[in-house]
Amino acid sequence: MKRSTAAWSFAGVIAGFAGLAVNFAFTEWFNQPGAVVAVADLVRDSTPSGIVNWARDNSGKAVTIPAILLILTVLFALVGRLARTRWWVAVAGYGVVAVIGGIAVLTSVDATVARLVPVALGYVAMVGSMALLGERLRRLQALTDEQLFGDLWRGRRRDFLVIVGAVVGVAGVSTIAGRLFGQDVRKQKEEQKSLRLPVSSPTIPTGVRVDVDGVQPWMTPADDFYLIDTAFSRPVVLAEEWSLRIHGMVDREITLTYNDLIAREGVEAWITLNCVSNEVGGELVGNAWWSGALLAPILAEAGPQAGAEAVLQTSVDGWNCSTPLDALTDGRKAMLAVAMNGEPLPRDHGYPVRTIVPGLYGYVSGTKWVVDMEVTTFEAVDAYWTQRGWGELGPVKMASKVEVPREGQEVPAGQVVVAGTAWLQHTGVSAVDIQVDGGPWTPAELGEAANSDTWVQWRATADVEPGDHTVTVRATDADGNVQTSVRADVLPDGATGWHSVGFTAS
Ligand SMILES: Nc1nc2c(c(=O)[nH]1)N[C@H]1C(S)=C(S)[C@@H](COP(=O)(O)O)O[C@H]1N2
Ligand SMILES: [Mo]
């Protein structure tokens, strides 16, 4: 440890992370985006959609924060090392990090200058920790070769380690405090428990299930429901503080509180929601019992003006989408949902209020944590995903999926059960056929359709010889249109093509 630069790098890293932890504690306390998350948001929004397609692959989001932390580790180590001979490098190096963090928090939604306070406190913690650590290190390393490993050396080493312990302690306590002080999270949980919503518990309609093991549950539990959002830290919104403003090309602007919304004309329905980024055979689809307020009468009260054709919906997190006004007012069960499967919406699915529109992909309609609706025209606006090359209208496309057998599964030869799901929300599926090894199409048996807005389950049996086989599925909609075999990519407006599964009979 005598002239070691490693000790300085180490000091630089722990001082840096202590500062990040202090920033985290204060931002959680004030329910603001942390500096690291704000930087991640900035990276996401400035990444060209052609390079990283975030909706399509959440892994892009998953690596961003670890990558930022890794870069910071290297940077902090360098700062510590250079601070050994040039003290101003610590002041300047952590300063650069703080300035980047400051810029990021100022570009976050609803930013105020006050958000710089936790950044500044984090910076002070970094420089302060580094000053204390550096002073002890310098004293330790100032000893002569003869004094090395002697009592004096041991004492100074202990002094250094005490400060290391103190800095690590501050970082640890701040991180834990951040988790605990995330008081809005706690408040939100209490609020969710105390709500008495006029919603009913889901009862799965009879006959919808084909009762084949391995087919996904007809009702998707909220915990298993796929998640897509651009937010690095999902917003914590309290119902008691929530409101929705409806404005723009309307005769009367309306602002609704949560209680106003609950008092409105209610609606409850089974609706299947899916993501435009779902590949053929993919998992970004779920079916839930949604409860909320019908949107059509609310919009009618606002009174859309002539020429209005879209509603720009904005989330508290800044994400937005433009939804065709028609789809919100044409009699389908477009709603401001407050409950999912009979319970208040989970935070991750948009608590307290999100939009659900049967027949449209989530990215053009299903705004979570929705707080603003501007009645407008498609000309006038360009929403988050449309700016990134995705289609403007976003009607769902017909899809069907083989879930049993699984890809690569071994089954006994003879009568093999094949089963899965199919959907085309708001039109409905009338038939499903399967084909084994390119042979003739044979009809599957369908579970009951709860309504035209939900998926259907299906099952069939295929007689197969021992060997490798492929089974393919296609659906037919309620108007008699057969699902296209033409493969289309998810970009710009949803995948098409038949799903096939390979299995082995023995
Ligand atoms: N605020 C917000 N709402 C959003 C999104 C988002 O990124 N931010 N993603 C949308 C997309 S692409 C889909 S498919 C659905 C997914 O809803 P879920 O996460 O509840 O399944 O939410 C939509 N609503
Ligand atoms: Mo999506």
JSON list of C-alpha atoms in Angstrom, two decimals, residues 5-6 65 85 98 103-104 114 143 148 190 200 221 351 408 438 467:
[
{"chain": "A", "resi": 5, "resn": "THR", "atom": "CA", "xyz": [-1.85, 4.01, -6.94]},
{"chain": "A", "resi": 6, "resn": "ALA", "atom": "CA", "xyz": [-4.42, 1.23, -6.59]},
{"chain": "A", "resi": 65, "resn": "ILE", "atom": "CA", "xyz": [-27.83, 1.45, -16.21]},
{"chain": "A", "resi": 85, "resn": "THR", "atom": "CA", "xyz": [-0.66, 14.11, -7.36]},
{"chain": "A", "resi": 98, "resn": "ALA", "atom": "CA", "xyz": [-22.17, 16.21, -11.52]},
{"chain": "A", "resi": 103, "resn": "ILE", "atom": "CA", "xyz": [-28.05, 18.43, -17.30]},
{"chain": "A", "resi": 104, "resn": "ALA", "atom": "CA", "xyz": [-29.85, 15.08, -17.31]},
{"chain": "A", "resi": 114, "resn": "ALA", "atom": "CA", "xyz": [-34.62, 22.41, -7.31]},
{"chain": "A", "resi": 143, "resn": "LEU", "atom": "CA", "xyz": [6.14, 7.40, 5.64]},
{"chain": "A", "resi": 148, "resn": "LEU", "atom": "CA", "xyz": [6.84, 0.76, 6.75]},
{"chain": "A", "resi": 190, "resn": "GLU", "atom": "CA", "xyz": [-51.23, 1.89, 1.60]},
{"chain": "A", "resi": 200, "resn": "SER", "atom": "CA", "xyz": [-65.94, -6.62, -9.54]},
{"chain": "A", "resi": 221, "resn": "PRO", "atom": "CA", "xyz": [-52.30, -12.75, -13.73]},
{"chain": "A", "resi": 351, "resn": "TYR", "atom": "CA", "xyz": [-51.39, 3.00, -11.30]},
{"chain": "A", "resi": 408, "resn": "GLY", "atom": "CA", "xyz": [-38.15, -29.21, -29.53]},
{"chain": "A", "resi": 438, "resn": "GLY", "atom": "CA", "xyz": [-47.03, -29.09, -44.90]},
{"chain": "A", "resi": 467, "resn": "GLY", "atom": "CA", "xyz": [-39.80, -38.76, -36.26]}
]
